[in-house]
Amino acid sequence: MVMTIDAKGMYYRELNKMIRTAIEEGETEFVLDNINGQRYIGDAIKAKAKITIHGTPGNDMAVFMNGPTIEVFANGQDGIANTMNSGEIIIHGMVGDVIGYGMRGGKLMIKGDVGYRVGIHMKEYKTQVPVIVAGGCAGDFYGEYMAGGVMILLGLGAGEDKPIAGDYLGTGMHGGVIFLRGKVEEYQLGAEVAVMELDEKDLKLVTTYVTEWCEHFGHDVDEIMSRPFIKLKAVSSRPYGNLYAY
Amino acid sequence: MATELSPVSQIPPEFHVKVDHDQCRKCKRCVLNCSFGCMQFKDKVTPDHSKCVACHRCTTFCPENAISITDHPMVYKENANWTERIRQNTLKQAETGGILLTGMGNPKPYPILWDHLLIDACQVTNPSIDPLREPMELRTFLGSKPDKLEFERDEHNNVRLKTQLAPHIQLDIPVIFAAMSYGAVSHNVHKSLAIAANKMGTLMNTGEGGLHEDLYPYSGRIMVQVASGRFGVHSDYLKAGAAVEIKIGQGAKPGIGGHLPGEKVGLEISKTRMIPVGTDALSPAPHHDIYSIEDLSQLIFAIKEATDYMKPVSVKIAAVHNVAAIASGIVRAGADIVTIDGFRGGTGATPAIIRDNVGIPIELALAAVDQRLRDEGIRNQASLVCAGSIREAADVAKAIALGADACVIGTAALIALGCRVCQKCYTGNCAWGIATQRPELTRRLDPDVGSQRLCNLLTAWKHELQEVLGSLGVNSIESLRGSRERLRGIGLDKETLEILGVKPAGVGM
């Protein structure tokens, strides 16, 4: 059964309570219509469920989320996938700031641009590896303090010469990997990252995620892959190890 | 590339270790116990003075009491300005080029206002109470209290409470264990604290390193923390805790993040924190989703949604100059508990410059915050928990009288577990198995013994608090809470007395 909720004028507490209760009762599929800024949709839900959203969800969507799939047919706002543990999010639009902060697992597919401070302190442990793929460009502090996971930025729609991410890229990065399809200037990089070329394994990984992204948003994989990517990795797993006198 | 310096350090040793070789029977226990590489055996026990940290492990375990430790007998040309500490630190920085790192709380001789506050007692006109004979209530509830209570009658015409109460935690003693992360301290410390908190009806706090799966059975008495690194934070963790705390700041390091050195990140820490073995665990200075009171409110309610409004949410901040206004914002943002950590609070690692120079004393911060919240009519909306060097039960009594709902002990708890406050927590070599992850050291602390020592400490404090209440002629800690009239200041200037809201000693009612 699909549970359809008309969220017009509904306060977030009522809406989220309704979803939580239904999930406890075994509901697995939701369609939310007329969503307009309601916060915390999917917050800490630990279940296999599919939530389809029509309208723009509010901040902290999928915060602490653990399992569900959320598909948004509009733009997203700030704080999506904040400290998310597992699940999948597909957004047919662009999103705001602080996306995937402290993300521990799961997948985030975004059609367009992402804002500032995306993927700060993402982590990974063994097979649990979070992934963020965004089709557009990013603001400053992309991948700051990154400790694990994979971030892919496609830069679609950006001009040939314009950098596809902002400044302080990967500052304090000490784990994980960033793939950029397009250029960034040396001065934009944090002191803790190195630019590398992709090897066979990287290319395979990027192709897999780009293919998935294209399935959601209808682009041509070969066309996207025809332009070279660069890879950013941490120079050291202990970027500040020499900062102190013991 | 830095120029290679001479291998001989110019820094003189801090301590001098003397072995009485007439007494010594060469059992080498000191050598086995020393985790800093000071005690060595070359035909006889030969200390390397430069490596001694005065942790007392060797002296405690020497069966002949043959070891003594003194300050290193090195005389510096006397100078009240260029103190020994400053000269030593300058040498250290000239040799390393590094930020001076340290552990534990601020050791500098700033005024300790607890020691300038005196407690009242009953004489003749209102009788004191004998706590050995009569019940003394220390029970405390942490959480938001309603503005007013409404009642209604049920079908049998009995009066019942109509107001829906916010979630509360019941404490049998208003002393809770401080947030100390798994990583900064060992698994056995966490386990000792968890067992003791369960036995004594109080709380432990995970700190920012997550909760090891072994400790989930104790989680009914565990406050789980969410800090800027978001280590170990997931839905099960939030739901497991008795309460959730958002850590904004820490008294020992206000405004800066934390770096758990890679040496302390072994397999188990790696699993709990989700970072690779041997990497530094970096906690950014701010939460990157909190740049305003509105953002803080957003995270508070994200946590309340995640826990179905069943758990109180605490926000912990360091005591800084503008603490009263910040605390007011935190209460208005929806926090159920505000924890304030004064500038003498402890830490596993912090730059000495921050620990020793940033923040304000908890006594002043607590009084200022309590007063501000009262003036604004929102004191009931959140419990006030105070931390930052609560050393003994007297400090607890004074803090409660100044307006705290409960106090936090970190260093005091660690001392009960064996800590000698040597301030070397950041090295990961703690000889007492406390601030280390080295398995040969962590096993030195038996959680059964450790938890019993913690229970003993709290039991002793409980009796002492009851004695104080009895002498004050009240039979519940609630009657002392915020009752500044029962305090008097001694040797304090007028402004300080005004901020504390207490009269000088000698002035009557």
mmCIF file with all atom_site columns, C-alpha atoms in Angstrom, chain B residues 19 21 24 26-28 30-32 37-51:
data_model
loop_
_atom_site.group_PDB
_atom_site.id
_atom_site.type_symbol
_atom_site.label_atom_id
_atom_site.label_alt_id
_atom_site.label_comp_id
_atom_site.label_asym_id
_atom_site.label_entity_id
_atom_site.label_seq_id
_atom_site.pdbx_PDB_ins_code
_atom_site.Cartn_x
_atom_site.Cartn_y
_atom_site.Cartn_z
_atom_site.occupancy
_atom_site.B_iso_or_equiv
_atom_site.pdbx_formal_charge
_atom_site.auth_seq_id
_atom_site.auth_comp_id
_atom_site.auth_asym_id
_atom_site.auth_atom_id
_atom_site.pdbx_PDB_model_num
ATOM 1  C CA . VAL B 1 19 ? 66.088 5.077  44.114 1.00 0.00 ? 19 VAL B CA 1
ATOM 2  C CA . HIS B 1 21 ? 69.598 1.097  46.342 1.00 0.00 ? 21 HIS B CA 1
ATOM 3  C CA . CYS B 1 24 ? 65.807 -1.879 46.383 1.00 0.00 ? 24 CYS B CA 1
ATOM 4  C CA . LYS B 1 26 ? 65.797 -5.351 42.081 1.00 0.00 ? 26 LYS B CA 1
ATOM 5  C CA . CYS B 1 27 ? 62.343 -6.850 41.533 1.00 0.00 ? 27 CYS B CA 1
ATOM 6  C CA . LYS B 1 28 ? 61.938 -4.528 38.500 1.00 0.00 ? 28 LYS B CA 1
ATOM 7  C CA . CYS B 1 30 ? 59.005 -0.135 38.766 1.00 0.00 ? 30 CYS B CA 1
ATOM 8  C CA . VAL B 1 31 ? 60.478 -0.841 35.337 1.00 0.00 ? 31 VAL B CA 1
ATOM 9  C CA . LEU B 1 32 ? 57.455 -2.929 34.332 1.00 0.00 ? 32 LEU B CA 1
ATOM 10 C CA . GLY B 1 37 ? 60.301 4.902  29.701 1.00 0.00 ? 37 GLY B CA 1
ATOM 11 C CA . CYS B 1 38 ? 61.814 6.570  32.769 1.00 0.00 ? 38 CYS B CA 1
ATOM 12 C CA . MET B 1 39 ? 62.600 3.521  34.905 1.00 0.00 ? 39 MET B CA 1
ATOM 13 C CA . GLN B 1 40 ? 65.286 1.429  33.230 1.00 0.00 ? 40 GLN B CA 1
ATOM 14 C CA . PHE B 1 41 ? 67.341 -1.494 34.452 1.00 0.00 ? 41 PHE B CA 1
ATOM 15 C CA . LYS B 1 42 ? 71.104 -1.441 33.902 1.00 0.00 ? 42 LYS B CA 1
ATOM 16 C CA . ASP B 1 43 ? 72.526 -3.779 36.607 1.00 0.00 ? 43 ASP B CA 1
ATOM 17 C CA . LYS B 1 44 ? 70.381 -1.703 38.936 1.00 0.00 ? 44 LYS B CA 1
ATOM 18 C CA . VAL B 1 45 ? 67.334 0.497  38.543 1.00 0.00 ? 45 VAL B CA 1
ATOM 19 C CA . THR B 1 46 ? 68.527 3.594  36.717 1.00 0.00 ? 46 THR B CA 1
ATOM 20 C CA . PRO B 1 47 ? 65.952 6.327  36.168 1.00 0.00 ? 47 PRO B CA 1
ATOM 21 C CA . ASP B 1 48 ? 66.046 8.655  33.162 1.00 0.00 ? 48 ASP B CA 1
ATOM 22 C CA . HIS B 1 49 ? 64.898 11.750 35.047 1.00 0.00 ? 49 HIS B CA 1
ATOM 23 C CA . SER B 1 50 ? 63.957 13.589 31.872 1.00 0.00 ? 50 SER B CA 1
ATOM 24 C CA . LYS B 1 51 ? 61.179 11.069 31.216 1.00 0.00 ? 51 LYS B CA 1
#
